[in-house]
Amino acid sequence: MNLNEEMRNREQDLDQMLASRLGRDLEALRVTIDDYSQDMNLVVEHFTEFLTGANGLNVIDQKAVRAWKRDSSRLLRNYLATRMTLRDYQKALGSRRQVWAI
């Protein structure tokens, strides 16, 4: 076996190790939590903008209100999608933890 093959085999062995899998899972969870947090902040800012009447959002400016409503739907969908993804990652990690305990 030459050096390249041996290095490739060792890398594959390392990738299969528990710590490597756990590291990848935790990194995916971290990214999802960051996305969830960012989406939540956008939703809060968006609704605060409406409640404070910023950017012409009042009953008189119907065009601004319609644009706000369109953005509301988009932001809420993004927020819910990242929340559901976070839930799925948590379930996956929970089921893997049972396997790791064996």
mmCIF file of N, CA and C in Angstrom:
data_model
loop_
_atom_site.group_PDB
_atom_site.id
_atom_site.type_symbol
_atom_site.label_atom_id
_atom_site.label_comp_id
_atom_site.label_asym_id
_atom_site.label_seq_id
_atom_site.Cartn_x
_atom_site.Cartn_y
_atom_site.Cartn_z
ATOM 1 N N MET A 1 0.853 -1.171 0.000
ATOM 2 C CA MET A 1 0.000 0.000 0.000
ATOM 3 C C MET A 1 0.903 1.240 0.000
ATOM 4 N N ASN A 2 0.634 2.156 -0.924
ATOM 5 C CA ASN A 2 1.469 3.354 -0.969
ATOM 6 C C ASN A 2 0.974 4.396 0.026
ATOM 7 N N LEU A 3 1.713 5.452 0.154
ATOM 8 C CA LEU A 3 1.426 6.485 1.150
ATOM 9 C C LEU A 3 0.080 7.165 0.912
ATOM 10 N N ASN A 4 -0.256 7.452 -0.334
ATOM 11 C CA ASN A 4 -1.535 8.106 -0.638
ATOM 12 C C ASN A 4 -2.731 7.254 -0.225
ATOM 13 N N GLU A 5 -2.653 5.968 -0.514
ATOM 14 C CA GLU A 5 -3.740 5.064 -0.123
ATOM 15 C C GLU A 5 -3.861 4.967 1.389
ATOM 16 N N GLU A 6 -2.732 4.901 2.052
ATOM 17 C CA GLU A 6 -2.748 4.814 3.517
ATOM 18 C C GLU A 6 -3.342 6.085 4.136
ATOM 19 N N MET A 7 -2.968 7.241 3.597
ATOM 20 C CA MET A 7 -3.521 8.509 4.099
ATOM 21 C C MET A 7 -5.025 8.565 3.860
ATOM 22 N N ARG A 8 -5.465 8.139 2.690
ATOM 23 C CA ARG A 8 -6.886 8.128 2.371
ATOM 24 C C ARG A 8 -7.649 7.204 3.329
ATOM 25 N N ASN A 9 -7.078 6.032 3.596
ATOM 26 C CA ASN A 9 -7.711 5.095 4.537
ATOM 27 C C ASN A 9 -7.799 5.679 5.935
ATOM 28 N N ARG A 10 -6.740 6.337 6.367
ATOM 29 C CA ARG A 10 -6.755 6.952 7.704
ATOM 30 C C ARG A 10 -7.798 8.073 7.787
ATOM 31 N N GLU A 11 -7.900 8.871 6.732
ATOM 32 C CA GLU A 11 -8.906 9.943 6.712
ATOM 33 C C GLU A 11 -10.313 9.366 6.768
ATOM 34 N N GLN A 12 -10.537 8.263 6.064
ATOM 35 C CA GLN A 12 -11.848 7.622 6.105
ATOM 36 C C GLN A 12 -12.143 7.074 7.497
ATOM 37 N N ASP A 13 -11.128 6.490 8.123
ATOM 38 C CA ASP A 13 -11.304 5.985 9.484
ATOM 39 C C ASP A 13 -11.638 7.121 10.452
ATOM 40 N N LEU A 14 -10.942 8.237 10.302
ATOM 41 C CA LEU A 14 -11.210 9.388 11.176
ATOM 42 C C LEU A 14 -12.619 9.932 10.957
ATOM 43 N N ASP A 15 -13.056 9.969 9.699
ATOM 44 C CA ASP A 15 -14.403 10.454 9.403
ATOM 45 C C ASP A 15 -15.472 9.562 10.032
ATOM 46 N N GLN A 16 -15.180 8.299 10.177
ATOM 47 C CA GLN A 16 -16.147 7.365 10.748
ATOM 48 C C GLN A 16 -16.155 7.373 12.273
ATOM 49 N N MET A 17 -15.171 7.988 12.872
ATOM 50 C CA MET A 17 -15.097 8.029 14.329
ATOM 51 C C MET A 17 -16.219 8.877 14.905
ATOM 52 N N LEU A 18 -16.612 8.549 16.090
ATOM 53 C CA LEU A 18 -17.721 9.211 16.761
ATOM 54 C C LEU A 18 -17.506 10.713 16.906
ATOM 55 N N ALA A 19 -16.330 11.124 17.290
ATOM 56 C CA ALA A 19 -16.063 12.552 17.510
ATOM 57 C C ALA A 19 -16.218 13.346 16.214
ATOM 58 N N SER A 20 -15.818 12.772 15.100
ATOM 59 C CA SER A 20 -15.962 13.471 13.818
ATOM 60 C C SER A 20 -17.429 13.633 13.465
ATOM 61 N N ARG A 21 -18.206 12.574 13.648
ATOM 62 C CA ARG A 21 -19.638 12.659 13.355
ATOM 63 C C ARG A 21 -20.318 13.651 14.293
ATOM 64 N N LEU A 22 -19.969 13.596 15.555
ATOM 65 C CA LEU A 22 -20.553 14.511 16.527
ATOM 66 C C LEU A 22 -20.192 15.953 16.185
ATOM 67 N N GLY A 23 -18.956 16.196 15.791
ATOM 68 C CA GLY A 23 -18.528 17.538 15.403
ATOM 69 C C GLY A 23 -19.326 18.072 14.230
ATOM 70 N N ARG A 24 -19.540 17.231 13.215
ATOM 71 C CA ARG A 24 -20.338 17.659 12.064
ATOM 72 C C ARG A 24 -21.777 17.941 12.468
ATOM 73 N N ASP A 25 -22.344 17.074 13.319
ATOM 74 C CA ASP A 25 -23.718 17.277 13.769
ATOM 75 C C ASP A 25 -23.856 18.576 14.569
ATOM 76 N N LEU A 26 -22.913 18.828 15.446
ATOM 77 C CA LEU A 26 -22.977 20.038 16.260
ATOM 78 C C LEU A 26 -22.774 21.296 15.426
ATOM 79 N N GLU A 27 -21.932 21.228 14.404
ATOM 80 C CA GLU A 27 -21.739 22.373 13.524
ATOM 81 C C GLU A 27 -23.022 22.669 12.742
ATOM 82 N N ALA A 28 -23.690 21.625 12.269
ATOM 83 C CA ALA A 28 -24.960 21.818 11.568
ATOM 84 C C ALA A 28 -25.998 22.425 12.513
ATOM 85 N N LEU A 29 -26.017 21.974 13.754
ATOM 86 C CA LEU A 29 -26.933 22.526 14.743
ATOM 87 C C LEU A 29 -26.611 23.990 15.021
ATOM 88 N N ARG A 30 -25.334 24.333 15.136
ATOM 89 C CA ARG A 30 -24.942 25.723 15.384
ATOM 90 C C ARG A 30 -25.398 26.636 14.251
ATOM 91 N N VAL A 31 -25.204 26.200 13.022
ATOM 92 C CA VAL A 31 -25.625 27.003 11.868
ATOM 93 C C VAL A 31 -27.137 27.204 11.886
ATOM 94 N N THR A 32 -27.875 26.158 12.201
ATOM 95 C CA THR A 32 -29.332 26.259 12.251
ATOM 96 C C THR A 32 -29.783 27.198 13.364
ATOM 97 N N ILE A 33 -29.136 27.129 14.511
ATOM 98 C CA ILE A 33 -29.484 28.027 15.619
ATOM 99 C C ILE A 33 -29.200 29.475 15.231
ATOM 100 N N ASP A 34 -28.082 29.716 14.554
ATOM 101 C CA ASP A 34 -27.764 31.069 14.092
ATOM 102 C C ASP A 34 -28.825 31.581 13.118
ATOM 103 N N ASP A 35 -29.237 30.734 12.173
ATOM 104 C CA ASP A 35 -30.283 31.117 11.213
ATOM 105 C C ASP A 35 -31.592 31.414 11.931
ATOM 106 N N TYR A 36 -31.937 30.562 12.883
ATOM 107 C CA TYR A 36 -33.169 30.740 13.655
ATOM 108 C C TYR A 36 -33.139 32.062 14.411
ATOM 109 N N SER A 37 -32.035 32.351 15.049
ATOM 110 C CA SER A 37 -31.902 33.588 15.812
ATOM 111 C C SER A 37 -32.011 34.815 14.906
ATOM 112 N N GLN A 38 -31.358 34.753 13.758
ATOM 113 C CA GLN A 38 -31.409 35.879 12.819
ATOM 114 C C GLN A 38 -32.829 36.077 12.293
ATOM 115 N N ASP A 39 -33.505 34.982 11.942
ATOM 116 C CA ASP A 39 -34.882 35.097 11.455
ATOM 117 C C ASP A 39 -35.814 35.644 12.535
ATOM 118 N N MET A 40 -35.608 35.220 13.774
ATOM 119 C CA MET A 40 -36.439 35.712 14.865
ATOM 120 C C MET A 40 -36.238 37.218 15.042
ATOM 121 N N ASN A 41 -34.995 37.683 14.979
ATOM 122 C CA ASN A 41 -34.720 39.117 15.105
ATOM 123 C C ASN A 41 -35.370 39.914 13.981
ATOM 124 N N LEU A 42 -35.336 39.377 12.754
ATOM 125 C CA LEU A 42 -35.976 40.064 11.632
ATOM 126 C C LEU A 42 -37.478 40.186 11.826
ATOM 127 N N VAL A 43 -38.104 39.131 12.323
ATOM 128 C CA VAL A 43 -39.551 39.161 12.570
ATOM 129 C C VAL A 43 -39.877 40.199 13.642
ATOM 130 N N VAL A 44 -39.116 40.215 14.719
ATOM 131 C CA VAL A 44 -39.363 41.181 15.800
ATOM 132 C C VAL A 44 -39.188 42.613 15.286
ATOM 133 N N GLU A 45 -38.123 42.863 14.540
ATOM 134 C CA GLU A 45 -37.903 44.206 13.989
ATOM 135 C C GLU A 45 -39.028 44.611 13.048
ATOM 136 N N HIS A 46 -39.467 43.663 12.244
ATOM 137 C CA HIS A 46 -40.514 43.946 11.257
ATOM 138 C C HIS A 46 -41.826 44.340 11.948
ATOM 139 N N PHE A 47 -42.218 43.566 12.944
ATOM 140 C CA PHE A 47 -43.469 43.881 13.632
ATOM 141 C C PHE A 47 -43.340 45.122 14.510
ATOM 142 N N THR A 48 -42.165 45.375 15.046
ATOM 143 C CA THR A 48 -41.947 46.599 15.824
ATOM 144 C C THR A 48 -42.088 47.820 14.927
ATOM 145 N N GLU A 49 -41.588 47.697 13.702
ATOM 146 C CA GLU A 49 -41.707 48.787 12.737
ATOM 147 C C GLU A 49 -43.178 49.143 12.500
ATOM 148 N N PHE A 50 -44.016 48.144 12.387
ATOM 149 C CA PHE A 50 -45.440 48.393 12.169
ATOM 150 C C PHE A 50 -46.087 49.001 13.410
ATOM 151 N N LEU A 51 -45.777 48.444 14.561
ATOM 152 C CA LEU A 51 -46.414 48.902 15.795
ATOM 153 C C LEU A 51 -46.022 50.329 16.157
ATOM 154 N N THR A 52 -44.817 50.760 15.767
ATOM 155 C CA THR A 52 -44.387 52.124 16.065
ATOM 156 C C THR A 52 -44.762 53.110 14.966
ATOM 157 N N GLY A 53 -45.292 52.604 13.863
ATOM 158 C CA GLY A 53 -45.693 53.493 12.769
ATOM 159 C C GLY A 53 -44.534 54.024 11.959
ATOM 160 N N ALA A 54 -43.396 53.352 11.990
ATOM 161 C CA ALA A 54 -42.214 53.806 11.249
ATOM 162 C C ALA A 54 -42.402 53.593 9.747
ATOM 163 N N ASN A 55 -41.636 54.345 8.953
ATOM 164 C CA ASN A 55 -41.617 54.207 7.494
ATOM 165 C C ASN A 55 -42.990 54.384 6.845
ATOM 166 N N GLY A 56 -43.785 55.258 7.377
ATOM 167 C CA GLY A 56 -45.076 55.550 6.758
ATOM 168 C C GLY A 56 -46.101 54.452 6.915
ATOM 169 N N LEU A 57 -45.885 53.568 7.850
ATOM 170 C CA LEU A 57 -46.848 52.481 8.059
ATOM 171 C C LEU A 57 -47.996 52.985 8.931
ATOM 172 N N ASN A 58 -48.989 53.500 8.276
ATOM 173 C CA ASN A 58 -50.190 53.917 8.980
ATOM 174 C C ASN A 58 -51.381 53.634 8.079
ATOM 175 N N VAL A 59 -52.533 53.919 8.549
ATOM 176 C CA VAL A 59 -53.752 53.591 7.821
ATOM 177 C C VAL A 59 -53.852 54.387 6.523
ATOM 178 N N ILE A 60 -53.260 55.565 6.489
ATOM 179 C CA ILE A 60 -53.384 56.432 5.316
ATOM 180 C C ILE A 60 -52.548 55.903 4.146
ATOM 181 N N ASP A 61 -51.347 55.388 4.413
ATOM 182 C CA ASP A 61 -50.460 54.927 3.353
ATOM 183 C C ASP A 61 -50.691 53.437 3.096
ATOM 184 N N GLN A 62 -51.695 53.123 2.298
ATOM 185 C CA GLN A 62 -52.067 51.730 2.040
ATOM 186 C C GLN A 62 -50.982 50.959 1.278
ATOM 187 N N LYS A 63 -50.233 51.652 0.430
ATOM 188 C CA LYS A 63 -49.171 50.991 -0.325
ATOM 189 C C LYS A 63 -48.101 50.448 0.631
ATOM 190 N N ALA A 64 -47.705 51.252 1.605
ATOM 191 C CA ALA A 64 -46.697 50.818 2.591
ATOM 192 C C ALA A 64 -47.230 49.666 3.432
ATOM 193 N N VAL A 65 -48.517 49.723 3.772
ATOM 194 C CA VAL A 65 -49.109 48.658 4.583
ATOM 195 C C VAL A 65 -49.148 47.353 3.791
ATOM 196 N N ARG A 66 -49.514 47.406 2.509
ATOM 197 C CA ARG A 66 -49.539 46.195 1.679
ATOM 198 C C ARG A 66 -48.132 45.593 1.558
ATOM 199 N N ALA A 67 -47.132 46.438 1.356
ATOM 200 C CA ALA A 67 -45.751 45.946 1.268
ATOM 201 C C ALA A 67 -45.329 45.305 2.587
ATOM 202 N N TRP A 68 -45.736 45.898 3.690
ATOM 203 C CA TRP A 68 -45.413 45.354 5.006
ATOM 204 C C TRP A 68 -46.051 43.980 5.181
ATOM 205 N N LYS A 69 -47.292 43.837 4.743
ATOM 206 C CA LYS A 69 -47.974 42.550 4.877
ATOM 207 C C LYS A 69 -47.285 41.467 4.043
ATOM 208 N N ARG A 70 -46.848 41.822 2.828
ATOM 209 C CA ARG A 70 -46.123 40.847 2.004
ATOM 210 C C ARG A 70 -44.837 40.403 2.704
ATOM 211 N N ASP A 71 -44.109 41.367 3.238
ATOM 212 C CA ASP A 71 -42.875 41.027 3.952
ATOM 213 C C ASP A 71 -43.173 40.203 5.203
ATOM 214 N N SER A 72 -44.284 40.462 5.846
ATOM 215 C CA SER A 72 -44.649 39.711 7.051
ATOM 216 C C SER A 72 -44.779 38.227 6.743
ATOM 217 N N SER A 73 -45.468 37.917 5.670
ATOM 218 C CA SER A 73 -45.644 36.504 5.295
ATOM 219 C C SER A 73 -44.308 35.836 5.020
ATOM 220 N N ARG A 74 -43.466 36.509 4.268
ATOM 221 C CA ARG A 74 -42.158 35.949 3.925
ATOM 222 C C ARG A 74 -41.316 35.721 5.177
ATOM 223 N N LEU A 75 -41.260 36.720 6.049
ATOM 224 C CA LEU A 75 -40.446 36.608 7.258
ATOM 225 C C LEU A 75 -40.963 35.512 8.183
ATOM 226 N N LEU A 76 -42.276 35.409 8.309
ATOM 227 C CA LEU A 76 -42.839 34.368 9.173
ATOM 228 C C LEU A 76 -42.572 32.976 8.606
ATOM 229 N N ARG A 77 -42.672 32.829 7.293
ATOM 230 C CA ARG A 77 -42.356 31.528 6.677
ATOM 231 C C ARG A 77 -40.902 31.160 6.934
ATOM 232 N N ASN A 78 -39.990 32.101 6.744
ATOM 233 C CA ASN A 78 -38.569 31.831 6.999
ATOM 234 C C ASN A 78 -38.335 31.449 8.452
ATOM 235 N N TYR A 79 -38.960 32.182 9.355
ATOM 236 C CA TYR A 79 -38.813 31.919 10.786
ATOM 237 C C TYR A 79 -39.301 30.509 11.124
ATOM 238 N N LEU A 80 -40.480 30.163 10.623
ATOM 239 C CA LEU A 80 -41.032 28.844 10.927
ATOM 240 C C LEU A 80 -40.209 27.723 10.298
ATOM 241 N N ALA A 81 -39.696 27.962 9.102
ATOM 242 C CA ALA A 81 -38.875 26.943 8.446
ATOM 243 C C ALA A 81 -37.599 26.674 9.236
ATOM 244 N N THR A 82 -36.936 27.726 9.702
ATOM 245 C CA THR A 82 -35.713 27.506 10.478
ATOM 246 C C THR A 82 -36.033 26.886 11.832
ATOM 247 N N ARG A 83 -37.190 27.223 12.398
ATOM 248 C CA ARG A 83 -37.584 26.620 13.672
ATOM 249 C C ARG A 83 -37.813 25.129 13.510
ATOM 250 N N MET A 84 -38.466 24.741 12.418
ATOM 251 C CA MET A 84 -38.712 23.326 12.178
ATOM 252 C C MET A 84 -37.398 22.583 11.889
ATOM 253 N N THR A 85 -36.483 23.227 11.187
ATOM 254 C CA THR A 85 -35.178 22.612 10.926
ATOM 255 C C THR A 85 -34.421 22.407 12.235
ATOM 256 N N LEU A 86 -34.484 23.393 13.110
ATOM 257 C CA LEU A 86 -33.840 23.278 14.417
ATOM 258 C C LEU A 86 -34.431 22.111 15.200
ATOM 259 N N ARG A 87 -35.747 21.984 15.149
ATOM 260 C CA ARG A 87 -36.407 20.872 15.842
ATOM 261 C C ARG A 87 -35.927 19.533 15.276
ATOM 262 N N ASP A 88 -35.817 19.436 13.948
ATOM 263 C CA ASP A 88 -35.369 18.196 13.323
ATOM 264 C C ASP A 88 -33.942 17.848 13.737
ATOM 265 N N TYR A 89 -33.045 18.854 13.786
ATOM 266 C CA TYR A 89 -31.681 18.599 14.227
ATOM 267 C C TYR A 89 -31.653 18.122 15.676
ATOM 268 N N GLN A 90 -32.481 18.715 16.514
ATOM 269 C CA GLN A 90 -32.507 18.309 17.912
ATOM 270 C C GLN A 90 -32.983 16.865 18.048
ATOM 271 N N LYS A 91 -33.988 16.491 17.257
ATOM 272 C CA LYS A 91 -34.463 15.105 17.298
ATOM 273 C C LYS A 91 -33.386 14.145 16.814
ATOM 274 N N ALA A 92 -32.697 14.524 15.739
ATOM 275 C CA ALA A 92 -31.648 13.665 15.191
ATOM 276 C C ALA A 92 -30.519 13.478 16.197
ATOM 277 N N LEU A 93 -30.110 14.560 16.848
ATOM 278 C CA LEU A 93 -29.046 14.449 17.851
ATOM 279 C C LEU A 93 -29.503 13.614 19.038
ATOM 280 N N GLY A 94 -30.768 13.750 19.423
ATOM 281 C CA GLY A 94 -31.293 12.960 20.531
ATOM 282 C C GLY A 94 -31.289 11.473 20.217
ATOM 283 N N SER A 95 -31.673 11.111 19.010
ATOM 284 C CA SER A 95 -31.681 9.693 18.647
ATOM 285 C C SER A 95 -30.263 9.158 18.503
ATOM 286 N N ARG A 96 -29.331 9.982 18.028
ATOM 287 C CA ARG A 96 -27.942 9.542 17.901
ATOM 288 C C ARG A 96 -27.298 9.387 19.278
ATOM 289 N N ARG A 97 -27.717 10.222 20.220
ATOM 290 C CA ARG A 97 -27.150 10.125 21.562
ATOM 291 C C ARG A 97 -27.444 8.762 22.162
ATOM 292 N N GLN A 98 -28.635 8.218 21.880
ATOM 293 C CA GLN A 98 -28.976 6.880 22.379
ATOM 294 C C GLN A 98 -28.057 5.833 21.777
ATOM 295 N N VAL A 99 -27.712 6.002 20.488
ATOM 296 C CA VAL A 99 -26.803 5.066 19.841
ATOM 297 C C VAL A 99 -25.409 5.199 20.424
ATOM 298 N N TRP A 100 -24.972 6.433 20.697
ATOM 299 C CA TRP A 100 -23.634 6.659 21.231
ATOM 300 C C TRP A 100 -23.468 6.094 22.628
ATOM 301 N N ALA A 101 -24.563 6.013 23.380
ATOM 302 C CA ALA A 101 -24.488 5.525 24.750
ATOM 303 C C ALA A 101 -24.255 4.018 24.788
ATOM 304 N N ILE A 102 -24.543 3.346 23.689
ATOM 305 C CA ILE A 102 -24.409 1.877 23.652
ATOM 306 C C ILE A 102 -22.958 1.481 23.612
#
